[in-house]
Amino acid sequence: MECTVTWTGASGTRSAMGFVAETGSGHVLAMDGAPDANKPENGGANLAPRPMETVLAGTGGCTAYDVVLILKRGRHDVRGCSVKLTSERAPVDPKVFTKIHMHFTVTGKGIPASAVERAIAMSHEKYCSASIMLAKTAEITTSFDLLEA
């Protein structure tokens, strides 16, 4: 896997701290920093997700992918899945994630709650590389709602 991240601030864009990432699979993702009222030249313009937000989003994508795949492989009639991630970070550099809560909403027909619970556990214990890495510094908790389609 590879990715090239390029600073766009020097090319006269609207943000002094904008970056573009191009992934090995050929996709492009913009990132930007938060505005800095004390030193505007050091801040972004909030034109795109912040880099750490993309880490959190990638983790959500990784685990949601696993949960859907595990449920489908179990022949469950899954119709929808979303996960809302909330987090806390250390107050000082390197402001690592210290707590992450993932709340899943799974929609389907006749899916037992135990199957959803198992899929989430399998993702976090075995398959989701992102959440397994983040668990080295963060306490990760999960919850879910199961909606009948």
mmCIF file of N, CA and C in Angstrom:
data_model
loop_
_atom_site.group_PDB
_atom_site.id
_atom_site.type_symbol
_atom_site.label_atom_id
_atom_site.label_comp_id
_atom_site.label_asym_id
_atom_site.label_seq_id
_atom_site.Cartn_x
_atom_site.Cartn_y
_atom_site.Cartn_z
ATOM 1 N N MET A 1 0.850 -1.165 0.000
ATOM 2 C CA MET A 1 0.000 0.000 0.000
ATOM 3 C C MET A 1 0.898 1.232 0.000
ATOM 4 N N GLU A 2 0.477 2.243 -0.732
ATOM 5 C CA GLU A 2 1.244 3.486 -0.749
ATOM 6 C C GLU A 2 0.317 4.671 -0.906
ATOM 7 N N CYS A 3 0.842 5.835 -0.571
ATOM 8 C CA CYS A 3 0.081 7.073 -0.646
ATOM 9 C C CYS A 3 1.080 8.220 -0.731
ATOM 10 N N THR A 4 0.782 9.209 -1.568
ATOM 11 C CA THR A 4 1.615 10.405 -1.656
ATOM 12 C C THR A 4 0.792 11.587 -1.182
ATOM 13 N N VAL A 5 1.313 12.318 -0.209
ATOM 14 C CA VAL A 5 0.632 13.490 0.331
ATOM 15 C C VAL A 5 1.443 14.719 -0.052
ATOM 16 N N THR A 6 0.773 15.695 -0.677
ATOM 17 C CA THR A 6 1.439 16.894 -1.175
ATOM 18 C C THR A 6 0.813 18.136 -0.555
ATOM 19 N N TRP A 7 1.658 19.008 -0.048
ATOM 20 C CA TRP A 7 1.208 20.277 0.504
ATOM 21 C C TRP A 7 0.791 21.183 -0.639
ATOM 22 N N THR A 8 -0.402 21.744 -0.554
ATOM 23 C CA THR A 8 -0.905 22.630 -1.605
ATOM 24 C C THR A 8 -0.825 24.095 -1.207
ATOM 25 N N GLY A 9 -0.440 24.366 0.027
ATOM 26 C CA GLY A 9 -0.394 25.744 0.519
ATOM 27 C C GLY A 9 0.556 26.638 -0.237
ATOM 28 N N ALA A 10 1.637 26.084 -0.745
ATOM 29 C CA ALA A 10 2.623 26.895 -1.461
ATOM 30 C C ALA A 10 2.165 27.256 -2.865
ATOM 31 N N SER A 11 1.109 26.632 -3.344
ATOM 32 C CA SER A 11 0.687 26.871 -4.731
ATOM 33 C C SER A 11 -0.432 27.899 -4.832
ATOM 34 N N GLY A 12 -0.569 28.739 -3.798
ATOM 35 C CA GLY A 12 -1.528 29.835 -3.878
ATOM 36 C C GLY A 12 -2.972 29.428 -3.667
ATOM 37 N N THR A 13 -3.217 28.282 -3.058
ATOM 38 C CA THR A 13 -4.596 27.883 -2.784
ATOM 39 C C THR A 13 -5.155 28.736 -1.662
ATOM 40 N N ARG A 14 -6.420 28.550 -1.371
ATOM 41 C CA ARG A 14 -7.067 29.364 -0.348
ATOM 42 C C ARG A 14 -6.637 28.998 1.065
ATOM 43 N N SER A 15 -5.995 27.867 1.257
ATOM 44 C CA SER A 15 -5.571 27.454 2.586
ATOM 45 C C SER A 15 -4.057 27.323 2.652
ATOM 46 N N ALA A 16 -3.477 27.886 3.702
ATOM 47 C CA ALA A 16 -2.030 27.775 3.884
ATOM 48 C C ALA A 16 -1.616 26.385 4.345
ATOM 49 N N MET A 17 -2.569 25.595 4.827
ATOM 50 C CA MET A 17 -2.248 24.267 5.342
ATOM 51 C C MET A 17 -3.097 23.180 4.687
ATOM 52 N N GLY A 18 -3.305 23.304 3.389
ATOM 53 C CA GLY A 18 -4.033 22.290 2.636
ATOM 54 C C GLY A 18 -3.094 21.219 2.106
ATOM 55 N N PHE A 19 -3.591 20.007 2.039
ATOM 56 C CA PHE A 19 -2.826 18.871 1.523
ATOM 57 C C PHE A 19 -3.730 18.027 0.637
ATOM 58 N N VAL A 20 -3.137 17.363 -0.332
ATOM 59 C CA VAL A 20 -3.856 16.412 -1.176
ATOM 60 C C VAL A 20 -3.131 15.082 -1.087
ATOM 61 N N ALA A 21 -3.888 14.038 -0.811
ATOM 62 C CA ALA A 21 -3.329 12.685 -0.762
ATOM 63 C C ALA A 21 -3.796 11.936 -1.995
ATOM 64 N N GLU A 22 -2.860 11.276 -2.663
ATOM 65 C CA GLU A 22 -3.217 10.394 -3.776
ATOM 66 C C GLU A 22 -2.829 8.985 -3.358
ATOM 67 N N THR A 23 -3.837 8.121 -3.350
ATOM 68 C CA THR A 23 -3.615 6.758 -2.884
ATOM 69 C C THR A 23 -3.058 5.880 -3.992
ATOM 70 N N GLY A 24 -2.506 4.768 -3.594
ATOM 71 C CA GLY A 24 -1.970 3.815 -4.557
ATOM 72 C C GLY A 24 -3.026 3.281 -5.502
ATOM 73 N N SER A 25 -4.297 3.328 -5.076
ATOM 74 C CA SER A 25 -5.380 2.865 -5.946
ATOM 75 C C SER A 25 -5.908 3.981 -6.840
ATOM 76 N N GLY A 26 -5.235 5.152 -6.790
ATOM 77 C CA GLY A 26 -5.562 6.229 -7.721
ATOM 78 C C GLY A 26 -6.628 7.200 -7.259
ATOM 79 N N HIS A 27 -6.984 7.177 -5.999
ATOM 80 C CA HIS A 27 -8.002 8.099 -5.494
ATOM 81 C C HIS A 27 -7.343 9.296 -4.829
ATOM 82 N N VAL A 28 -8.072 10.410 -4.819
ATOM 83 C CA VAL A 28 -7.544 11.655 -4.277
ATOM 84 C C VAL A 28 -8.404 12.087 -3.095
ATOM 85 N N LEU A 29 -7.733 12.547 -2.051
ATOM 86 C CA LEU A 29 -8.407 12.996 -0.840
ATOM 87 C C LEU A 29 -7.780 14.309 -0.397
ATOM 88 N N ALA A 30 -8.604 15.329 -0.219
ATOM 89 C CA ALA A 30 -8.107 16.616 0.273
ATOM 90 C C ALA A 30 -8.156 16.628 1.796
ATOM 91 N N MET A 31 -7.206 17.330 2.396
ATOM 92 C CA MET A 31 -7.177 17.527 3.849
ATOM 93 C C MET A 31 -6.795 18.976 4.114
ATOM 94 N N ASP A 32 -7.242 19.496 5.247
ATOM 95 C CA ASP A 32 -6.909 20.867 5.617
ATOM 96 C C ASP A 32 -6.840 20.954 7.132
ATOM 97 N N GLY A 33 -6.212 21.998 7.603
ATOM 98 C CA GLY A 33 -6.107 22.215 9.039
ATOM 99 C C GLY A 33 -7.190 23.144 9.535
ATOM 100 N N ALA A 34 -7.307 23.201 10.851
ATOM 101 C CA ALA A 34 -8.236 24.134 11.481
ATOM 102 C C ALA A 34 -7.642 25.538 11.429
ATOM 103 N N PRO A 35 -8.488 26.552 11.357
ATOM 104 C CA PRO A 35 -7.969 27.918 11.413
ATOM 105 C C PRO A 35 -7.265 28.169 12.749
ATOM 106 N N ASP A 36 -6.226 28.971 12.730
ATOM 107 C CA ASP A 36 -5.485 29.346 13.934
ATOM 108 C C ASP A 36 -5.601 30.858 14.086
ATOM 109 N N ALA A 37 -6.444 31.308 15.020
ATOM 110 C CA ALA A 37 -6.690 32.739 15.200
ATOM 111 C C ALA A 37 -5.431 33.475 15.650
ATOM 112 N N ASN A 38 -4.578 32.804 16.420
ATOM 113 C CA ASN A 38 -3.363 33.450 16.929
ATOM 114 C C ASN A 38 -2.278 33.577 15.867
ATOM 115 N N LYS A 39 -2.174 32.576 14.995
ATOM 116 C CA LYS A 39 -1.167 32.588 13.925
ATOM 117 C C LYS A 39 -1.838 32.095 12.644
ATOM 118 N N PRO A 40 -2.557 32.965 11.947
ATOM 119 C CA PRO A 40 -3.287 32.536 10.749
ATOM 120 C C PRO A 40 -2.419 31.833 9.711
ATOM 121 N N GLU A 41 -1.145 32.196 9.623
ATOM 122 C CA GLU A 41 -0.259 31.561 8.643
ATOM 123 C C GLU A 41 0.013 30.096 8.984
ATOM 124 N N ASN A 42 -0.228 29.696 10.226
ATOM 125 C CA ASN A 42 -0.018 28.306 10.637
ATOM 126 C C ASN A 42 -1.286 27.472 10.570
ATOM 127 N N GLY A 43 -2.403 28.120 10.324
ATOM 128 C CA GLY A 43 -3.674 27.406 10.328
ATOM 129 C C GLY A 43 -4.198 27.153 8.935
ATOM 130 N N GLY A 44 -5.190 26.315 8.882
ATOM 131 C CA GLY A 44 -5.856 26.027 7.623
ATOM 132 C C GLY A 44 -7.079 26.908 7.458
ATOM 133 N N ALA A 45 -7.903 26.555 6.497
ATOM 134 C CA ALA A 45 -9.127 27.299 6.233
ATOM 135 C C ALA A 45 -10.363 26.424 6.416
ATOM 136 N N ASN A 46 -10.191 25.244 6.988
ATOM 137 C CA ASN A 46 -11.290 24.314 7.240
ATOM 138 C C ASN A 46 -12.048 23.979 5.952
ATOM 139 N N LEU A 47 -11.305 23.777 4.859
ATOM 140 C CA LEU A 47 -11.910 23.484 3.560
ATOM 141 C C LEU A 47 -12.074 21.992 3.295
ATOM 142 N N ALA A 48 -11.511 21.168 4.159
ATOM 143 C CA ALA A 48 -11.558 19.712 3.967
ATOM 144 C C ALA A 48 -11.360 19.067 5.338
ATOM 145 N N PRO A 49 -11.548 17.757 5.433
ATOM 146 C CA PRO A 49 -11.330 17.103 6.723
ATOM 147 C C PRO A 49 -9.902 17.310 7.213
ATOM 148 N N ARG A 50 -9.760 17.348 8.516
ATOM 149 C CA ARG A 50 -8.431 17.417 9.119
ATOM 150 C C ARG A 50 -7.798 16.035 9.045
ATOM 151 N N PRO A 51 -6.483 15.954 9.023
ATOM 152 C CA PRO A 51 -5.835 14.646 8.901
ATOM 153 C C PRO A 51 -6.286 13.620 9.941
ATOM 154 N N MET A 52 -6.438 14.026 11.191
ATOM 155 C CA MET A 52 -6.861 13.057 12.209
ATOM 156 C C MET A 52 -8.326 12.663 12.041
ATOM 157 N N GLU A 53 -9.132 13.532 11.441
ATOM 158 C CA GLU A 53 -10.506 13.146 11.119
ATOM 159 C C GLU A 53 -10.508 12.047 10.066
ATOM 160 N N THR A 54 -9.558 12.107 9.140
ATOM 161 C CA THR A 54 -9.501 11.055 8.120
ATOM 162 C C THR A 54 -9.059 9.727 8.729
ATOM 163 N N VAL A 55 -8.224 9.778 9.772
ATOM 164 C CA VAL A 55 -7.850 8.547 10.485
ATOM 165 C C VAL A 55 -9.097 7.937 11.118
ATOM 166 N N LEU A 56 -9.903 8.771 11.770
ATOM 167 C CA LEU A 56 -11.126 8.296 12.410
ATOM 168 C C LEU A 56 -12.118 7.772 11.369
ATOM 169 N N ALA A 57 -12.265 8.501 10.264
ATOM 170 C CA ALA A 57 -13.173 8.071 9.197
ATOM 171 C C ALA A 57 -12.715 6.756 8.577
ATOM 172 N N GLY A 58 -11.421 6.617 8.361
ATOM 173 C CA GLY A 58 -10.890 5.369 7.814
ATOM 174 C C GLY A 58 -11.146 4.196 8.735
ATOM 175 N N THR A 59 -11.038 4.441 10.031
ATOM 176 C CA THR A 59 -11.318 3.390 11.005
ATOM 177 C C THR A 59 -12.790 2.996 10.944
ATOM 178 N N GLY A 60 -13.657 3.982 10.830
ATOM 179 C CA GLY A 60 -15.087 3.691 10.702
ATOM 180 C C GLY A 60 -15.389 2.904 9.443
ATOM 181 N N GLY A 61 -14.754 3.283 8.343
ATOM 182 C CA GLY A 61 -14.951 2.552 7.089
ATOM 183 C C GLY A 61 -14.453 1.127 7.184
ATOM 184 N N CYS A 62 -13.316 0.950 7.829
ATOM 185 C CA CYS A 62 -12.713 -0.377 7.984
ATOM 186 C C CYS A 62 -13.632 -1.302 8.782
ATOM 187 N N THR A 63 -14.111 -0.822 9.921
ATOM 188 C CA THR A 63 -14.928 -1.684 10.770
ATOM 189 C C THR A 63 -16.327 -1.895 10.198
ATOM 190 N N ALA A 64 -16.920 -0.871 9.580
ATOM 191 C CA ALA A 64 -18.242 -1.041 8.971
ATOM 192 C C ALA A 64 -18.175 -2.045 7.824
ATOM 193 N N TYR A 65 -17.112 -1.973 7.036
ATOM 194 C CA TYR A 65 -16.891 -2.938 5.947
ATOM 195 C C TYR A 65 -16.882 -4.354 6.512
ATOM 196 N N ASP A 66 -16.108 -4.549 7.588
ATOM 197 C CA ASP A 66 -16.035 -5.873 8.216
ATOM 198 C C ASP A 66 -17.394 -6.348 8.691
ATOM 199 N N VAL A 67 -18.119 -5.483 9.392
ATOM 200 C CA VAL A 67 -19.410 -5.872 9.967
ATOM 201 C C VAL A 67 -20.376 -6.294 8.870
ATOM 202 N N VAL A 68 -20.467 -5.510 7.802
ATOM 203 C CA VAL A 68 -21.361 -5.865 6.692
ATOM 204 C C VAL A 68 -20.931 -7.189 6.065
ATOM 205 N N LEU A 69 -19.639 -7.342 5.811
ATOM 206 C CA LEU A 69 -19.146 -8.567 5.176
ATOM 207 C C LEU A 69 -19.397 -9.791 6.055
ATOM 208 N N ILE A 70 -19.135 -9.674 7.344
ATOM 209 C CA ILE A 70 -19.354 -10.802 8.259
ATOM 210 C C ILE A 70 -20.835 -11.172 8.299
ATOM 211 N N LEU A 71 -21.711 -10.179 8.357
ATOM 212 C CA LEU A 71 -23.153 -10.461 8.369
ATOM 213 C C LEU A 71 -23.605 -11.093 7.054
ATOM 214 N N LYS A 72 -23.107 -10.573 5.926
ATOM 215 C CA LYS A 72 -23.478 -11.149 4.627
ATOM 216 C C LYS A 72 -22.978 -12.583 4.494
ATOM 217 N N ARG A 73 -21.755 -12.830 4.961
ATOM 218 C CA ARG A 73 -21.223 -14.196 4.899
ATOM 219 C C ARG A 73 -22.020 -15.145 5.786
ATOM 220 N N GLY A 74 -22.627 -14.590 6.829
ATOM 221 C CA GLY A 74 -23.495 -15.388 7.694
ATOM 222 C C GLY A 74 -24.902 -15.517 7.129
ATOM 223 N N ARG A 75 -25.072 -15.055 5.897
ATOM 224 C CA ARG A 75 -26.341 -15.131 5.165
ATOM 225 C C ARG A 75 -27.469 -14.352 5.825
ATOM 226 N N HIS A 76 -27.089 -13.258 6.461
ATOM 227 C CA HIS A 76 -28.094 -12.377 7.057
ATOM 228 C C HIS A 76 -28.496 -11.334 6.024
ATOM 229 N N ASP A 77 -29.761 -10.946 6.066
ATOM 230 C CA ASP A 77 -30.321 -9.990 5.105
ATOM 231 C C ASP A 77 -30.058 -8.563 5.596
ATOM 232 N N VAL A 78 -28.822 -8.136 5.440
ATOM 233 C CA VAL A 78 -28.421 -6.802 5.886
ATOM 234 C C VAL A 78 -28.803 -5.786 4.818
ATOM 235 N N ARG A 79 -29.435 -4.690 5.242
ATOM 236 C CA ARG A 79 -29.907 -3.671 4.305
ATOM 237 C C ARG A 79 -29.192 -2.339 4.480
ATOM 238 N N GLY A 80 -28.593 -2.139 5.643
ATOM 239 C CA GLY A 80 -27.894 -0.880 5.889
ATOM 240 C C GLY A 80 -26.984 -0.991 7.095
ATOM 241 N N CYS A 81 -25.956 -0.177 7.094
ATOM 242 C CA CYS A 81 -25.035 -0.145 8.233
ATOM 243 C C CYS A 81 -24.364 1.221 8.269
ATOM 244 N N SER A 82 -24.397 1.846 9.419
ATOM 245 C CA SER A 82 -23.632 3.076 9.617
ATOM 246 C C SER A 82 -22.980 2.991 10.990
ATOM 247 N N VAL A 83 -21.905 3.719 11.142
ATOM 248 C CA VAL A 83 -21.224 3.759 12.435
ATOM 249 C C VAL A 83 -20.839 5.204 12.729
ATOM 250 N N LYS A 84 -21.234 5.675 13.902
ATOM 251 C CA LYS A 84 -20.867 7.026 14.341
ATOM 252 C C LYS A 84 -19.735 6.883 15.343
ATOM 253 N N LEU A 85 -18.625 7.543 15.050
ATOM 254 C CA LEU A 85 -17.462 7.485 15.929
ATOM 255 C C LEU A 85 -17.328 8.806 16.676
ATOM 256 N N THR A 86 -17.158 8.713 17.981
ATOM 257 C CA THR A 86 -16.851 9.878 18.797
ATOM 258 C C THR A 86 -15.528 9.582 19.489
ATOM 259 N N SER A 87 -14.731 10.617 19.687
ATOM 260 C CA SER A 87 -13.394 10.349 20.225
ATOM 261 C C SER A 87 -12.931 11.450 21.158
ATOM 262 N N GLU A 88 -11.919 11.090 21.931
ATOM 263 C CA GLU A 88 -11.185 12.045 22.753
ATOM 264 C C GLU A 88 -9.716 11.855 22.430
ATOM 265 N N ARG A 89 -8.980 12.975 22.499
ATOM 266 C CA ARG A 89 -7.542 12.921 22.223
ATOM 267 C C ARG A 89 -6.766 13.463 23.413
ATOM 268 N N ALA A 90 -5.519 13.065 23.503
ATOM 269 C CA ALA A 90 -4.642 13.563 24.560
ATOM 270 C C ALA A 90 -4.526 15.082 24.433
ATOM 271 N N PRO A 91 -4.425 15.793 25.549
ATOM 272 C CA PRO A 91 -4.376 17.257 25.488
ATOM 273 C C PRO A 91 -3.036 17.823 25.014
ATOM 274 N N VAL A 92 -1.985 17.010 25.034
ATOM 275 C CA VAL A 92 -0.662 17.492 24.619
ATOM 276 C C VAL A 92 -0.116 16.615 23.497
ATOM 277 N N ASP A 93 0.808 17.164 22.745
ATOM 278 C CA ASP A 93 1.419 16.425 21.633
ATOM 279 C C ASP A 93 2.132 15.181 22.138
ATOM 280 N N PRO A 94 2.054 14.095 21.438
ATOM 281 C CA PRO A 94 1.383 13.872 20.155
ATOM 282 C C PRO A 94 -0.082 13.507 20.378
ATOM 283 N N LYS A 95 -0.987 14.348 20.236
ATOM 284 C CA LYS A 95 -2.389 14.230 20.629
ATOM 285 C C LYS A 95 -3.070 12.970 20.078
ATOM 286 N N VAL A 96 -2.633 11.833 20.605
ATOM 287 C CA VAL A 96 -3.173 10.544 20.164
ATOM 288 C C VAL A 96 -4.612 10.395 20.638
ATOM 289 N N PHE A 97 -5.348 9.520 19.972
ATOM 290 C CA PHE A 97 -6.683 9.186 20.448
ATOM 291 C C PHE A 97 -6.540 8.427 21.760
ATOM 292 N N THR A 98 -7.329 8.816 22.756
ATOM 293 C CA THR A 98 -7.312 8.118 24.043
ATOM 294 C C THR A 98 -8.605 7.351 24.286
ATOM 295 N N LYS A 99 -9.694 7.797 23.676
ATOM 296 C CA LYS A 99 -10.982 7.104 23.777
ATOM 297 C C LYS A 99 -11.690 7.213 22.437
ATOM 298 N N ILE A 100 -12.262 6.106 22.009
ATOM 299 C CA ILE A 100 -13.073 6.095 20.787
ATOM 300 C C ILE A 100 -14.306 5.256 21.081
ATOM 301 N N HIS A 101 -15.465 5.814 20.786
ATOM 302 C CA HIS A 101 -16.701 5.035 20.905
ATOM 303 C C HIS A 101 -17.304 4.907 19.513
ATOM 304 N N MET A 102 -17.689 3.699 19.167
ATOM 305 C CA MET A 102 -18.302 3.424 17.868
ATOM 306 C C MET A 102 -19.726 2.937 18.101
ATOM 307 N N HIS A 103 -20.687 3.688 17.572
ATOM 308 C CA HIS A 103 -22.087 3.275 17.678
ATOM 309 C C HIS A 103 -22.583 2.875 16.288
ATOM 310 N N PHE A 104 -22.889 1.609 16.142
ATOM 311 C CA PHE A 104 -23.348 1.050 14.876
ATOM 312 C C PHE A 104 -24.871 1.090 14.816
ATOM 313 N N THR A 105 -25.391 1.369 13.640
ATOM 314 C CA THR A 105 -26.814 1.197 13.365
ATOM 315 C C THR A 105 -26.901 0.243 12.185
ATOM 316 N N VAL A 106 -27.435 -0.941 12.448
ATOM 317 C CA VAL A 106 -27.551 -1.980 11.425
ATOM 318 C C VAL A 106 -29.029 -2.176 11.127
ATOM 319 N N THR A 107 -29.362 -2.181 9.851
ATOM 320 C CA THR A 107 -30.732 -2.396 9.403
ATOM 321 C C THR A 107 -30.774 -3.674 8.584
ATOM 322 N N GLY A 108 -31.802 -4.485 8.823
ATOM 323 C CA GLY A 108 -31.936 -5.717 8.061
ATOM 324 C C GLY A 108 -33.229 -6.429 8.382
ATOM 325 N N LYS A 109 -33.393 -7.584 7.780
ATOM 326 C CA LYS A 109 -34.595 -8.395 8.009
ATOM 327 C C LYS A 109 -34.207 -9.639 8.795
ATOM 328 N N GLY A 110 -34.751 -9.740 10.001
ATOM 329 C CA GLY A 110 -34.575 -10.942 10.799
ATOM 330 C C GLY A 110 -33.168 -11.206 11.300
ATOM 331 N N ILE A 111 -32.356 -10.183 11.438
ATOM 332 C CA ILE A 111 -30.980 -10.379 11.923
ATOM 333 C C ILE A 111 -31.007 -10.467 13.449
ATOM 334 N N PRO A 112 -30.483 -11.538 14.018
ATOM 335 C CA PRO A 112 -30.427 -11.613 15.479
ATOM 336 C C PRO A 112 -29.384 -10.635 16.039
ATOM 337 N N ALA A 113 -29.702 -10.046 17.184
ATOM 338 C CA ALA A 113 -28.764 -9.122 17.823
ATOM 339 C C ALA A 113 -27.429 -9.802 18.093
ATOM 340 N N SER A 114 -27.459 -11.078 18.401
ATOM 341 C CA SER A 114 -26.213 -11.803 18.689
ATOM 342 C C SER A 114 -25.293 -11.841 17.469
ATOM 343 N N ALA A 115 -25.868 -11.852 16.267
ATOM 344 C CA ALA A 115 -25.051 -11.863 15.047
ATOM 345 C C ALA A 115 -24.349 -10.520 14.859
ATOM 346 N N VAL A 116 -25.053 -9.438 15.162
ATOM 347 C CA VAL A 116 -24.449 -8.106 15.052
ATOM 348 C C VAL A 116 -23.350 -7.952 16.102
ATOM 349 N N GLU A 117 -23.636 -8.368 17.314
ATOM 350 C CA GLU A 117 -22.646 -8.292 18.394
ATOM 351 C C GLU A 117 -21.388 -9.081 18.031
ATOM 352 N N ARG A 118 -21.578 -10.257 17.472
ATOM 353 C CA ARG A 118 -20.455 -11.112 17.069
ATOM 354 C C ARG A 118 -19.659 -10.462 15.936
ATOM 355 N N ALA A 119 -20.349 -9.898 14.949
ATOM 356 C CA ALA A 119 -19.671 -9.261 13.815
ATOM 357 C C ALA A 119 -18.821 -8.079 14.284
ATOM 358 N N ILE A 120 -19.362 -7.279 15.190
ATOM 359 C CA ILE A 120 -18.608 -6.136 15.718
ATOM 360 C C ILE A 120 -17.382 -6.629 16.483
ATOM 361 N N ALA A 121 -17.568 -7.637 17.322
ATOM 362 C CA ALA A 121 -16.442 -8.176 18.104
ATOM 363 C C ALA A 121 -15.364 -8.752 17.190
ATOM 364 N N MET A 122 -15.772 -9.489 16.161
ATOM 365 C CA MET A 122 -14.791 -10.072 15.235
ATOM 366 C C MET A 122 -14.006 -8.980 14.515
ATOM 367 N N SER A 123 -14.697 -7.921 14.125
ATOM 368 C CA SER A 123 -14.012 -6.815 13.460
ATOM 369 C C SER A 123 -12.936 -6.236 14.371
ATOM 370 N N HIS A 124 -13.293 -5.985 15.615
ATOM 371 C CA HIS A 124 -12.362 -5.313 16.526
ATOM 372 C C HIS A 124 -11.279 -6.218 17.081
ATOM 373 N N GLU A 125 -11.532 -7.488 17.120
ATOM 374 C CA GLU A 125 -10.546 -8.407 17.692
ATOM 375 C C GLU A 125 -9.649 -9.055 16.642
ATOM 376 N N LYS A 126 -10.140 -9.126 15.382
ATOM 377 C CA LYS A 126 -9.405 -9.919 14.400
ATOM 378 C C LYS A 126 -9.154 -9.236 13.058
ATOM 379 N N TYR A 127 -10.122 -8.491 12.542
ATOM 380 C CA TYR A 127 -10.046 -8.067 11.147
ATOM 381 C C TYR A 127 -9.714 -6.599 10.886
ATOM 382 N N CYS A 128 -10.217 -5.675 11.674
ATOM 383 C CA CYS A 128 -10.054 -4.247 11.362
ATOM 384 C C CYS A 128 -8.682 -3.752 11.801
ATOM 385 N N SER A 129 -7.771 -3.682 10.850
ATOM 386 C CA SER A 129 -6.398 -3.248 11.132
ATOM 387 C C SER A 129 -6.371 -1.878 11.795
ATOM 388 N N ALA A 130 -7.222 -0.980 11.331
ATOM 389 C CA ALA A 130 -7.209 0.391 11.849
ATOM 390 C C ALA A 130 -7.595 0.434 13.321
ATOM 391 N N SER A 131 -8.689 -0.218 13.691
ATOM 392 C CA SER A 131 -9.096 -0.155 15.099
ATOM 393 C C SER A 131 -8.140 -0.939 15.990
ATOM 394 N N ILE A 132 -7.559 -1.998 15.474
ATOM 395 C CA ILE A 132 -6.583 -2.762 16.259
ATOM 396 C C ILE A 132 -5.343 -1.904 16.529
ATOM 397 N N MET A 133 -4.902 -1.130 15.538
ATOM 398 C CA MET A 133 -3.766 -0.221 15.761
ATOM 399 C C MET A 133 -4.127 0.878 16.757
ATOM 400 N N LEU A 134 -5.302 1.486 16.584
ATOM 401 C CA LEU A 134 -5.695 2.577 17.474
ATOM 402 C C LEU A 134 -5.916 2.098 18.901
ATOM 403 N N ALA A 135 -6.266 0.833 19.068
ATOM 404 C CA ALA A 135 -6.478 0.282 20.411
ATOM 405 C C ALA A 135 -5.189 0.251 21.227
ATOM 406 N N LYS A 136 -4.051 0.470 20.582
ATOM 407 C CA LYS A 136 -2.779 0.525 21.314
ATOM 408 C C LYS A 136 -2.696 1.773 22.190
ATOM 409 N N THR A 137 -3.426 2.834 21.820
ATOM 410 C CA THR A 137 -3.405 4.066 22.616
ATOM 411 C C THR A 137 -4.785 4.473 23.111
ATOM 412 N N ALA A 138 -5.838 3.930 22.526
ATOM 413 C CA ALA A 138 -7.193 4.369 22.858
ATOM 414 C C ALA A 138 -8.029 3.229 23.422
ATOM 415 N N GLU A 139 -8.861 3.584 24.372
ATOM 416 C CA GLU A 139 -9.873 2.653 24.857
ATOM 417 C C GLU A 139 -11.019 2.711 23.842
ATOM 418 N N ILE A 140 -11.305 1.590 23.192
ATOM 419 C CA ILE A 140 -12.357 1.562 22.175
ATOM 420 C C ILE A 140 -13.560 0.816 22.728
ATOM 421 N N THR A 141 -14.707 1.482 22.677
ATOM 422 C CA THR A 141 -15.957 0.868 23.111
ATOM 423 C C THR A 141 -16.931 0.872 21.945
ATOM 424 N N THR A 142 -17.904 -0.033 22.007
ATOM 425 C CA THR A 142 -18.885 -0.138 20.924
ATOM 426 C C THR A 142 -20.288 -0.295 21.505
ATOM 427 N N SER A 143 -21.247 0.070 20.692
ATOM 428 C CA SER A 143 -22.657 -0.168 20.984
ATOM 429 C C SER A 143 -23.357 -0.277 19.639
ATOM 430 N N PHE A 144 -24.601 -0.743 19.656
ATOM 431 C CA PHE A 144 -25.314 -0.823 18.382
ATOM 432 C C PHE A 144 -26.817 -0.763 18.574
ATOM 433 N N ASP A 145 -27.483 -0.321 17.521
ATOM 434 C CA ASP A 145 -28.932 -0.412 17.380
ATOM 435 C C ASP A 145 -29.180 -1.328 16.206
ATOM 436 N N LEU A 146 -30.179 -2.168 16.324
ATOM 437 C CA LEU A 146 -30.565 -3.076 15.249
ATOM 438 C C LEU A 146 -31.980 -2.718 14.840
ATOM 439 N N LEU A 147 -32.141 -2.306 13.597
ATOM 440 C CA LEU A 147 -33.441 -1.881 13.082
ATOM 441 C C LEU A 147 -33.970 -2.909 12.096
ATOM 442 N N GLU A 148 -35.245 -3.214 12.221
ATOM 443 C CA GLU A 148 -35.883 -4.155 11.305
ATOM 444 C C GLU A 148 -36.285 -3.410 10.034
ATOM 445 N N ALA A 149 -35.932 -3.964 8.889
ATOM 446 C CA ALA A 149 -36.248 -3.327 7.601
ATOM 447 C C ALA A 149 -37.688 -3.610 7.217
#
